[in-house]
Short mmCIF file of C-alpha atoms and ligand atoms in Angstrom, two decimals:
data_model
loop_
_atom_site.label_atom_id
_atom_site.label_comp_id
_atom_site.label_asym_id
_atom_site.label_seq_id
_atom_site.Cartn_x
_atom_site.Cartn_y
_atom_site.Cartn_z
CA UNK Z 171 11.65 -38.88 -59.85
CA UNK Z 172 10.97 -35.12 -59.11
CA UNK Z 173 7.60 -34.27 -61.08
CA UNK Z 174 10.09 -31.45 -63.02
CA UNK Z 175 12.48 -34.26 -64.63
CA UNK Z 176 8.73 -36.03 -65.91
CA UNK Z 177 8.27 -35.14 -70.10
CA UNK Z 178 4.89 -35.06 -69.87
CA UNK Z 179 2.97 -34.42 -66.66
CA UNK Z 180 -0.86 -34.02 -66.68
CA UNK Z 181 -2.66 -33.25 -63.57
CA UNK Z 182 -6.71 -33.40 -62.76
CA UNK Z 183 -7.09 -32.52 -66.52
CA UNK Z 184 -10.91 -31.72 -67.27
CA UNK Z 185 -12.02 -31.07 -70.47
CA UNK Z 186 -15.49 -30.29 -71.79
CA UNK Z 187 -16.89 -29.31 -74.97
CA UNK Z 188 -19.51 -27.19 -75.69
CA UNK Z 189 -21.97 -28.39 -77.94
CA UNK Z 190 -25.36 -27.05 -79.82
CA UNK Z 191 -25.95 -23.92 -81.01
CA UNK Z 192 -25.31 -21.43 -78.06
CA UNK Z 193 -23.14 -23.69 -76.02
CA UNK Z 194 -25.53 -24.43 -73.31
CA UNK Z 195 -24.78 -27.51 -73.30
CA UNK Z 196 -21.14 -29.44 -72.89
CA UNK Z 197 -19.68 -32.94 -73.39
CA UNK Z 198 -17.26 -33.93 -70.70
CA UNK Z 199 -14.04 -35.70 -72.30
CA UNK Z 200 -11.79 -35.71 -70.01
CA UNK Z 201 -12.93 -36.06 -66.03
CA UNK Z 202 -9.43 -35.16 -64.52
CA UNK Z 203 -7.08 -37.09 -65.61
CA UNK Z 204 -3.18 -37.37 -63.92
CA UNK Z 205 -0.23 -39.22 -65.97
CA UNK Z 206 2.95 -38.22 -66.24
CA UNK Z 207 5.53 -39.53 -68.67
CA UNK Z 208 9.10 -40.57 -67.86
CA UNK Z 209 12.18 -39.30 -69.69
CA UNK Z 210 13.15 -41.97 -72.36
CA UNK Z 211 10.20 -43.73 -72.53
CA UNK Z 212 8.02 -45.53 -74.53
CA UNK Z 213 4.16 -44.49 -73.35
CA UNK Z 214 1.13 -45.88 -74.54
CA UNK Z 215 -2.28 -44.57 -74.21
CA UNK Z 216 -4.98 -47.74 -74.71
CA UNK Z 217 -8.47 -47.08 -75.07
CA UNK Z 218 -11.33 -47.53 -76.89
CA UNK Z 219 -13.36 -45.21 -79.49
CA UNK Z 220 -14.13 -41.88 -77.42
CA UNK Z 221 -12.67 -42.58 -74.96
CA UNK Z 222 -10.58 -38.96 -74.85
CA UNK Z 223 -7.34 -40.12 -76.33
CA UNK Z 224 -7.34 -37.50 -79.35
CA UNK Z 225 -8.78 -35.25 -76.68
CA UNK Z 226 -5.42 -34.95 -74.69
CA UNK Z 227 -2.97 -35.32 -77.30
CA UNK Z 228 -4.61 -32.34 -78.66
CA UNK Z 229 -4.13 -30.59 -75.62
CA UNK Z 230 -0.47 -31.36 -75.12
CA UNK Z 231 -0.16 -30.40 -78.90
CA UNK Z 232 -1.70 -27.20 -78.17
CA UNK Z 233 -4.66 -27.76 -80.60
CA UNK Z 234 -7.53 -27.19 -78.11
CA UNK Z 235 -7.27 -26.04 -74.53
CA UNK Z 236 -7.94 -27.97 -71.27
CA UNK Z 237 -11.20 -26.46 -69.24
CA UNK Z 238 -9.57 -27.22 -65.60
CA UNK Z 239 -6.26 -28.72 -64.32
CA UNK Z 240 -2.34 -28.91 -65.80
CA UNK Z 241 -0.99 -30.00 -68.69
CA UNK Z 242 2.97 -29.67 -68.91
CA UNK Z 243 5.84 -30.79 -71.22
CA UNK Z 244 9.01 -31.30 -69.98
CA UNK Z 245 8.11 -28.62 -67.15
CA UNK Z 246 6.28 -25.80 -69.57
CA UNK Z 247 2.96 -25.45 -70.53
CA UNK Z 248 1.48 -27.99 -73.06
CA UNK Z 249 0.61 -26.13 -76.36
CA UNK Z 250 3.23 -23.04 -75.53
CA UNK Z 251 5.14 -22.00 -78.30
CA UNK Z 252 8.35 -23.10 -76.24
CA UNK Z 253 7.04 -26.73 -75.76
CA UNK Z 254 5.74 -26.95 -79.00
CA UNK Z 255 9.06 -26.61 -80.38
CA UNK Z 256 9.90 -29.85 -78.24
CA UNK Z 257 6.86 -32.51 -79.73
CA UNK Z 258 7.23 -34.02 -82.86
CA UNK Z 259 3.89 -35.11 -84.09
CA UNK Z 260 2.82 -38.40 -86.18
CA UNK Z 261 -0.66 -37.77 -87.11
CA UNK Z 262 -3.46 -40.38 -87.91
CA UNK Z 263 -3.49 -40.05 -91.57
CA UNK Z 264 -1.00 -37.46 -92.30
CA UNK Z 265 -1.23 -36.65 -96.38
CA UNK Z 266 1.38 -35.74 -98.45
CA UNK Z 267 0.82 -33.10 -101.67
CA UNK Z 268 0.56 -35.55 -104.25
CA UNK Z 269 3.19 -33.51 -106.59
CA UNK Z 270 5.80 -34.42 -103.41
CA UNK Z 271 9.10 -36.40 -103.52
CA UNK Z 272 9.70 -37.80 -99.94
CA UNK Z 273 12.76 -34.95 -100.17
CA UNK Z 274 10.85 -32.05 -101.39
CA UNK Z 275 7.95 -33.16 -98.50
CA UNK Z 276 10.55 -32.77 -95.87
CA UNK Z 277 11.86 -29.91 -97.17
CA UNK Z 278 8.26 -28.39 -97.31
CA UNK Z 279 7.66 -29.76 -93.43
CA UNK Z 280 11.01 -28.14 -92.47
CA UNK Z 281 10.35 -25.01 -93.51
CA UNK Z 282 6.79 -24.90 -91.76
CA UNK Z 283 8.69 -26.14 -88.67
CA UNK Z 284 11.19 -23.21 -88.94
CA UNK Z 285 14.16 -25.94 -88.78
CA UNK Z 286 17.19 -23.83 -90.66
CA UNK Z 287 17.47 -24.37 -94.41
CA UNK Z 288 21.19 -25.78 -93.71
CA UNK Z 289 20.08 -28.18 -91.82
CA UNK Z 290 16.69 -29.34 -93.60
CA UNK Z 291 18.99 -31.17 -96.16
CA UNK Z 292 21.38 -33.27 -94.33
CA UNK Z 293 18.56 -33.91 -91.34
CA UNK Z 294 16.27 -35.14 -94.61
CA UNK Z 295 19.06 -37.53 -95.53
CA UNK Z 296 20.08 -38.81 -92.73
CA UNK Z 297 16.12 -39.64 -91.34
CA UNK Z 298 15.28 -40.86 -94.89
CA UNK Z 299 18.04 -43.52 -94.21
CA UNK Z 300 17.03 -43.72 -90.89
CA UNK Z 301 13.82 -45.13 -91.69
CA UNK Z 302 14.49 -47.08 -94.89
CA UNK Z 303 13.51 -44.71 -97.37
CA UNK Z 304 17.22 -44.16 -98.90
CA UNK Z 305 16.81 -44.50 -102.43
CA UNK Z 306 13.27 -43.92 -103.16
CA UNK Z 307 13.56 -40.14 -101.53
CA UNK Z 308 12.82 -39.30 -104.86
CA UNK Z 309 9.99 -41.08 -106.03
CA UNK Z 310 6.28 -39.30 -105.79
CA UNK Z 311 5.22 -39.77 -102.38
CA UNK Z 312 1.68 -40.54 -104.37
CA UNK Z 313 3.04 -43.83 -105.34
CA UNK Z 314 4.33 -44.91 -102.07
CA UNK Z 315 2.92 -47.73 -99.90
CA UNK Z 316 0.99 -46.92 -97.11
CA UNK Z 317 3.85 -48.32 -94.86
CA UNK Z 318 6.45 -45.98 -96.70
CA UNK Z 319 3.91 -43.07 -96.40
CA UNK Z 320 3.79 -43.59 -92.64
CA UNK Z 321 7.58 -44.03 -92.21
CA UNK Z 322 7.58 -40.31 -94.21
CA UNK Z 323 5.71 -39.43 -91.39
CA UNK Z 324 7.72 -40.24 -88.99
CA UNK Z 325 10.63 -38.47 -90.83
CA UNK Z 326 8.73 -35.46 -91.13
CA UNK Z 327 7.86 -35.70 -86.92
CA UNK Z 328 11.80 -35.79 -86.15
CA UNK Z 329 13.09 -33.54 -88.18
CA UNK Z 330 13.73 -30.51 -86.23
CA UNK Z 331 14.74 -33.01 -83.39
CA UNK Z 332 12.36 -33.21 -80.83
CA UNK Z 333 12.73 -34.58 -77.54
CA UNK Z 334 9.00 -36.01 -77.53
CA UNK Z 335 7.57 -37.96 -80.12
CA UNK Z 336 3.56 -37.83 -80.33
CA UNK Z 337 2.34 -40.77 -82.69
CA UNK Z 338 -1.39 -40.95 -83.31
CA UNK Z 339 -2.63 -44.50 -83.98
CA UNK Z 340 0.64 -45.37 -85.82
CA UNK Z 341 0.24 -48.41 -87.39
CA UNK Z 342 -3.21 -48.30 -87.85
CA UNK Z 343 -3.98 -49.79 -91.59
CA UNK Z 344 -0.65 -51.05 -91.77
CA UNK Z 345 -0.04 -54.60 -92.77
CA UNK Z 346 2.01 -57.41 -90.13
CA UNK Z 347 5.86 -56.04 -91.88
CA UNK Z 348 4.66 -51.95 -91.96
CA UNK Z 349 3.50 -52.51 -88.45
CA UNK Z 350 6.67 -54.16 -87.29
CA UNK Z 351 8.98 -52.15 -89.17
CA UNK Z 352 7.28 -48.27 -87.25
CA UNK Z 353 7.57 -50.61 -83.92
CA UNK Z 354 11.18 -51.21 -84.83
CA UNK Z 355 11.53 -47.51 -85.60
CA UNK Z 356 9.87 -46.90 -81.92
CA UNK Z 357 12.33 -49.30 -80.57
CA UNK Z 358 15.43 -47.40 -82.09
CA UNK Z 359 14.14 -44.19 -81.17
CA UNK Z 360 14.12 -45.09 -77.60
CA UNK Z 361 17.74 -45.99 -78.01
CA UNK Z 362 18.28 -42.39 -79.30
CA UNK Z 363 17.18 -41.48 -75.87
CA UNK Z 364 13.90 -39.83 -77.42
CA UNK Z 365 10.50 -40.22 -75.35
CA UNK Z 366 7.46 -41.65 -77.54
CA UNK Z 367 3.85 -40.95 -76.31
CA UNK Z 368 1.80 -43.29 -78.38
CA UNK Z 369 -2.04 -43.16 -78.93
CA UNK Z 370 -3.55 -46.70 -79.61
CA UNK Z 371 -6.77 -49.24 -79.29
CA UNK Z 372 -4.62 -51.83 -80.79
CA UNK Z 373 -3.71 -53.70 -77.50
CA UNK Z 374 -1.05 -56.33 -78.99
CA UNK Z 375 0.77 -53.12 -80.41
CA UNK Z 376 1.33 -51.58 -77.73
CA UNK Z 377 2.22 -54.60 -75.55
CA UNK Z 378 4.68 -55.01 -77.69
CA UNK Z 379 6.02 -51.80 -77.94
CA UNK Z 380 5.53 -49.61 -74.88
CA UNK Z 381 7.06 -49.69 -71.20
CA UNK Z 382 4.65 -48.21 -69.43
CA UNK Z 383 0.24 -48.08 -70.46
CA UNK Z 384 -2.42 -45.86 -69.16
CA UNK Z 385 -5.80 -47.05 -69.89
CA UNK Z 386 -8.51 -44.65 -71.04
CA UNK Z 387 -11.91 -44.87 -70.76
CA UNK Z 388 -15.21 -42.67 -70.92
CA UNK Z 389 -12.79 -39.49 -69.63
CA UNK Z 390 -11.06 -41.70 -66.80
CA UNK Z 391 -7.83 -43.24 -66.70
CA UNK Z 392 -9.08 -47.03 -65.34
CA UNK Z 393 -5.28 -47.84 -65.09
CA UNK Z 394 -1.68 -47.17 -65.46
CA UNK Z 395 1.40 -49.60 -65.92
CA UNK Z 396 3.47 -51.93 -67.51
CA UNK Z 397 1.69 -54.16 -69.83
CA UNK Z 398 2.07 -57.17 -67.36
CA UNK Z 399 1.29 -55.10 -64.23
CA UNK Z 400 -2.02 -54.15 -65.93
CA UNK Z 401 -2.95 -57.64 -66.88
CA UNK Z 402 -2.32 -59.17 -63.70
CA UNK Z 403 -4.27 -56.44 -61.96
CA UNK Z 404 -6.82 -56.77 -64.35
CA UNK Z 405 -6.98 -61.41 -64.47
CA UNK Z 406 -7.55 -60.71 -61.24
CA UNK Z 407 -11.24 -59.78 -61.57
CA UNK Z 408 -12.37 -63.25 -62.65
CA UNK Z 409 -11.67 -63.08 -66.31
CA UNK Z 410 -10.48 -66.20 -67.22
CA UNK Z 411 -12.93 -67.95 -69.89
CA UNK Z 412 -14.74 -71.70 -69.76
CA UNK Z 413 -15.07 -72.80 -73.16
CA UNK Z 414 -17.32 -76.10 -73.62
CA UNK Z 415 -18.16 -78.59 -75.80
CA UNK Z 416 -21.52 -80.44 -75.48
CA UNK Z 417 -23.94 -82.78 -77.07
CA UNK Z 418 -27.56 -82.47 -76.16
CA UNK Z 419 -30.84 -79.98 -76.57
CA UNK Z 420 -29.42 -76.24 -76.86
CA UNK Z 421 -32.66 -75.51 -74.47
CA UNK Z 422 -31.62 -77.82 -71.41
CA UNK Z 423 -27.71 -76.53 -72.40
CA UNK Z 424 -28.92 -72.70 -72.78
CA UNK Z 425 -31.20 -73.10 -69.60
CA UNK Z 426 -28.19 -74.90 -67.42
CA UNK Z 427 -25.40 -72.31 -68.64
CA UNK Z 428 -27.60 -69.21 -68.00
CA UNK Z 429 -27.78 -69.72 -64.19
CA UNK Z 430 -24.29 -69.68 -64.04
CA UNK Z 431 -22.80 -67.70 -66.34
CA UNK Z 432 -24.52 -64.74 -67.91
CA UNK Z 433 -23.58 -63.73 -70.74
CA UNK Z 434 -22.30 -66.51 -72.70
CA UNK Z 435 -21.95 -67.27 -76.42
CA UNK Z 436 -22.93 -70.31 -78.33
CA UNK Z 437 -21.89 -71.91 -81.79
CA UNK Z 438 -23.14 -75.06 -83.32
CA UNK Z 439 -19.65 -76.41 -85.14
CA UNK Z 440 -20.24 -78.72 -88.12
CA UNK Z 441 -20.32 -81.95 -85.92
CA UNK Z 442 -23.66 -80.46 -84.67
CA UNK Z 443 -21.97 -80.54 -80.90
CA UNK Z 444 -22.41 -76.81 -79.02
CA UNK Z 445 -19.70 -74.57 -78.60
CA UNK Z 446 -20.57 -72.67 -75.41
CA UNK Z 447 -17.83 -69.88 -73.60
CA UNK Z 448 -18.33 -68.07 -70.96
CA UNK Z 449 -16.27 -66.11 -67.94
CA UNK Z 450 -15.65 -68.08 -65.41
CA UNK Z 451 -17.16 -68.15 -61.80
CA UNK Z 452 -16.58 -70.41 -59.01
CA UNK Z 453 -14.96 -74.26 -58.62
CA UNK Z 454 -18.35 -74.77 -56.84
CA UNK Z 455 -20.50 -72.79 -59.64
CA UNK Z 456 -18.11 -75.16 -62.29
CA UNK Z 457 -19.47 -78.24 -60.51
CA UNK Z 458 -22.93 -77.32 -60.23
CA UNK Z 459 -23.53 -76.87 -63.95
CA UNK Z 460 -21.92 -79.94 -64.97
CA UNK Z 461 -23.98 -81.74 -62.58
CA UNK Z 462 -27.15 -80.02 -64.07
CA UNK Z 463 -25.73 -80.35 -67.65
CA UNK Z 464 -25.35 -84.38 -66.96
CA UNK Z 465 -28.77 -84.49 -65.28
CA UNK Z 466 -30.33 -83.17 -68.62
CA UNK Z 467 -28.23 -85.52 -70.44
CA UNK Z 468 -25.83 -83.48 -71.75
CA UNK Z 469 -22.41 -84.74 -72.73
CA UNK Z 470 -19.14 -82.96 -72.38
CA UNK Z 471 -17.03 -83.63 -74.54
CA UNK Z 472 -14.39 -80.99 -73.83
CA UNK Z 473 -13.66 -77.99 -71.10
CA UNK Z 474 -11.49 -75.54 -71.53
CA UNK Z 475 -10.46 -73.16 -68.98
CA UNK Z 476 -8.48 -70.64 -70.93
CA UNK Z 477 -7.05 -66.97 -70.44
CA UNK Z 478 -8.90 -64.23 -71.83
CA UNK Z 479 -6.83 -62.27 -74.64
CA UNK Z 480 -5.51 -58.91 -73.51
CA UNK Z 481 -7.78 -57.53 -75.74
CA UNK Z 482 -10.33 -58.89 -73.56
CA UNK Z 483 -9.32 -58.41 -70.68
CA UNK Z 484 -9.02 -54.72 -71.39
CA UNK Z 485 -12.46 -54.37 -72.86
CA UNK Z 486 -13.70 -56.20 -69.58
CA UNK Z 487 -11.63 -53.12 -67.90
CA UNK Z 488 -12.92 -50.52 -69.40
CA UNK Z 489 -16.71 -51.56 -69.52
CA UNK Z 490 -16.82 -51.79 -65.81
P1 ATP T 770 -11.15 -42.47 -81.19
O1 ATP T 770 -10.33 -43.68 -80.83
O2 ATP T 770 -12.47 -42.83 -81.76
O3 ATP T 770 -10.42 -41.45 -81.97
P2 ATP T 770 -10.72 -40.96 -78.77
O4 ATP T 770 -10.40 -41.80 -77.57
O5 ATP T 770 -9.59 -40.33 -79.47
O6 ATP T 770 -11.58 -41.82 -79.78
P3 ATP T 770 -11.82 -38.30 -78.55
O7 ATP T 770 -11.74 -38.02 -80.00
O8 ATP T 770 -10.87 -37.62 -77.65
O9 ATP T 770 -11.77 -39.88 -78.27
O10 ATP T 770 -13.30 -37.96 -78.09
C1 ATP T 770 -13.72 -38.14 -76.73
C2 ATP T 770 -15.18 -37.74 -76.66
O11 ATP T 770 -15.29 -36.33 -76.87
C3 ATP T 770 -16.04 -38.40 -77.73
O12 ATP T 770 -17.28 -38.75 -77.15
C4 ATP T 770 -16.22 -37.31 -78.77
O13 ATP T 770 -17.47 -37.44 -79.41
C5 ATP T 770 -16.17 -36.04 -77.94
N1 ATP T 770 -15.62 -34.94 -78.72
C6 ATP T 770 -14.41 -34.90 -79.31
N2 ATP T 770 -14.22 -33.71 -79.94
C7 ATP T 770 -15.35 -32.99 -79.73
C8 ATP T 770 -15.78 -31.67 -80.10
N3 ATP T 770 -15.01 -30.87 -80.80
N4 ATP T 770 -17.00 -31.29 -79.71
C9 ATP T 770 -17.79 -32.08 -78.97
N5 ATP T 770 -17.45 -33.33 -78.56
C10 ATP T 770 -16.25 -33.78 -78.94
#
C-alpha cells in the first residue's frame, strides 16, 4: 500500500519538551518514531505509563507540535485545520455539563464541531441508537453510568462523521459489560468502514480488539503487529515461567533457585510448602537445580512450566 492511501502515517517523529524555568532544559518523548495506520483499521497503541502515547495522539490531534519528523492524516498534516475536520476524538475522561441531557450534550458538541444545525438532530438520533442510548437521550447525563457516559462519548466523537476515530484509554474504569459493550462499538465501527486508533496499557483489551499493535516504550516503538505476531516474536526471548512447589528450608531453596534464575518470587501457601516462579532458562539449567534442590533435601512436589501472560510478556518487552 502506497504510503498516500495510509490514515495515519508518522515518520522519525521526535518530540521534546522543554522543561524548568527558561527552557534550558528538555524531556525527550518521543525518539523518532514511524507507524503508519491502514485504512479500515483497528490500531492499538500498547504501552506503559510515559511511555509517549498521549504525546503523539496529541500531535496527530494538533494539540502540541512535533520538534522533528512527519506526522500526516490521511495524506495532510496532523493538527491542520483540514485533517482535524477528519479525527473524531474519545478523550480519557471526557465530562459532560452536569445540567446536560445526552441530546442537548450533542447538540452543544455539534455546534463546537461546526456540524450543520440540520444535521446535529437526526446524526444525534441516529448515534444515540447507535450506541444504546435510545431512550434515556433525555435523562441528565449527571446521572448516567460511567459506561453510558463513555458511550456519550463516543457519540459525541462521530458526530460530524469522521473517517478516524482517536479513543484515549477507552474503557479504562469501565466494568467487564461497559468494557465489552465500547469493544463491540469498536467492532461495528470497523464494519462502517471507519479507522480506530486506540491508546491503551490494558493489553487483553486491545488483543481483543485491535488488528494491528505498536508497542511504546520510553519514546521508542519496541514493536509493531498483530497481537499474535508480537507475542510470538516476543515468547521467543525465553519468557516462559517455571513455577515450583517445594518442601524444605527457604535458605537451601532461596540459595539453589538464585543461581539459576534471578529474579524469582516466593510464597509460603497455607500447607507451609514454597511457592517459587521464575523465567525459565535452560533444560540443562532445569536439571541442575533440581539436582541441587534434591541434594539439600528439598522435595518437589509440583513443576509447572507455564506461558507468561501477555501482560507479561509485554512488560518483559518493554523493560529491555
Ligand atoms: P500515561 O499512560 O501515563 O498517560 P503516556 O504513554 O501517555 O503515559 P505521555 O503523557 O505522552 O505518556 O508522556 C511521555 C513523557 O513525556 C512522560 O515522561 C511525561 O512526563 C513527559 N511529558 C508529557 N507532557 C509533558 C510536558 N508538557 N512537559 C514535560 N514533559 C512532559
Amino acid at each position: 500500500m502506497s504510503s498516500a492511501n495510509w490514515v495515519v502515517d508518522v515518520h522519525k517523529l521526535h518530540k521534546k519538551y522543554s522543561l524548568g524555568w527558561f527552557g534550558t532544559k528538555t524531556f525527550h518523548a518521543l525518539k523518532g518514531i514511524d507507524l503508519c495506520v491502514k485504512p479500515g483499521e483497528v490500531f492499538g497503541l500498547l504501552g506503559p505509563n510515559g511511555a509517549g502515547k498521549t504525546t503523539l495522539i496529541k500531535i496527530l490531534l494538533g494539540i502540541v507540535r512535533g520538534s522533528g519528523g512527519t506526522a500526516q492524516v490521511m495524506g495532510l498534516p496532523a493538527g491542520s485545520r483540514a485533517a482535524r475536520k477528519l479525527i473524531g476524538y474519545l478523550p480519557e475522561n471526557l465530562s459532560f455539563p452536569s445540567h446536560h441531557t445526552a441530546i442537548s450534550a450533542l447538540q452543544l458538541f455539534g455546534r463546537l464541531s461546526s456540524v450543520p444545525e440540520s444535521l446535529i438532530a437526526s446524526r444525534s438520533r441516529e448515534l444515540l441508537h447507535m450506541v444504546g442510548l435510545a431512550g434515556r437521550e433525555r435523562e441528565l447525563v449527571r446521572r448516567y453510568s460511567k459506561g453510558m457516559r463513555q458511550r456519550l462519548g463516543l457519540a459525541q466523537a462521530l458526530l460530524h462523521d469522521p473517517q478516524l476515530l482517536v479513543m484515549d484509554e477507552p474503557t479504562d474504569g469501565l466494568d467487564p459489560v461497559g468494557r465489552s459493550e465500547i469493544r463491540n462499538l469498536i467492532t461495528q465501527l470497523k464494519q462502517r468502514g471507519k479507522t480506530v486508533f486506540l491508546n491503551s496499557h490494558i493489553l487483553q483489551e486491545v488483543e481483543l480488539v485491535c488488528d494491528r499493535v505498536a508497542i511504546l516504550a520510553g519514546g521508542q516503538v519496541r514493536g509493531v503487529g498483530t497481537p499474535s505476531e508480537l507475542t510470538s516474536q516476543f515468547q521467543t526471548q525465553g519468557t516462559t515461567k517455571i513455577r515450583m512447589e517445594l518442601i524444605g528450608d527457604f535458605q537451601s531453596i532461596s540459595h539453589s533457585i538464585a543461581q539459576v534464575a534471578d529474579p524469582f518470587e516466593s510464597l509460603q501457601l497455607p500447607t507451609g510448602n514454597w511457592q517459587v516462579s521464575f523465567a525459565a532458562g535452560s533444560q540443562q539449567q532445569l536439571d541442575q537445580l533440581i539436582d541441587q534442590l534434591r541434594q539439600k533435601n528439598v522435595s518437589i512436589c509440583k513443576l509447572d512450566r507455564t506461558q507468561l501472560s501477555l501482560e507479561e510478556v509485554f512488560l518483559t518487552a518493554v523493560q529491555s
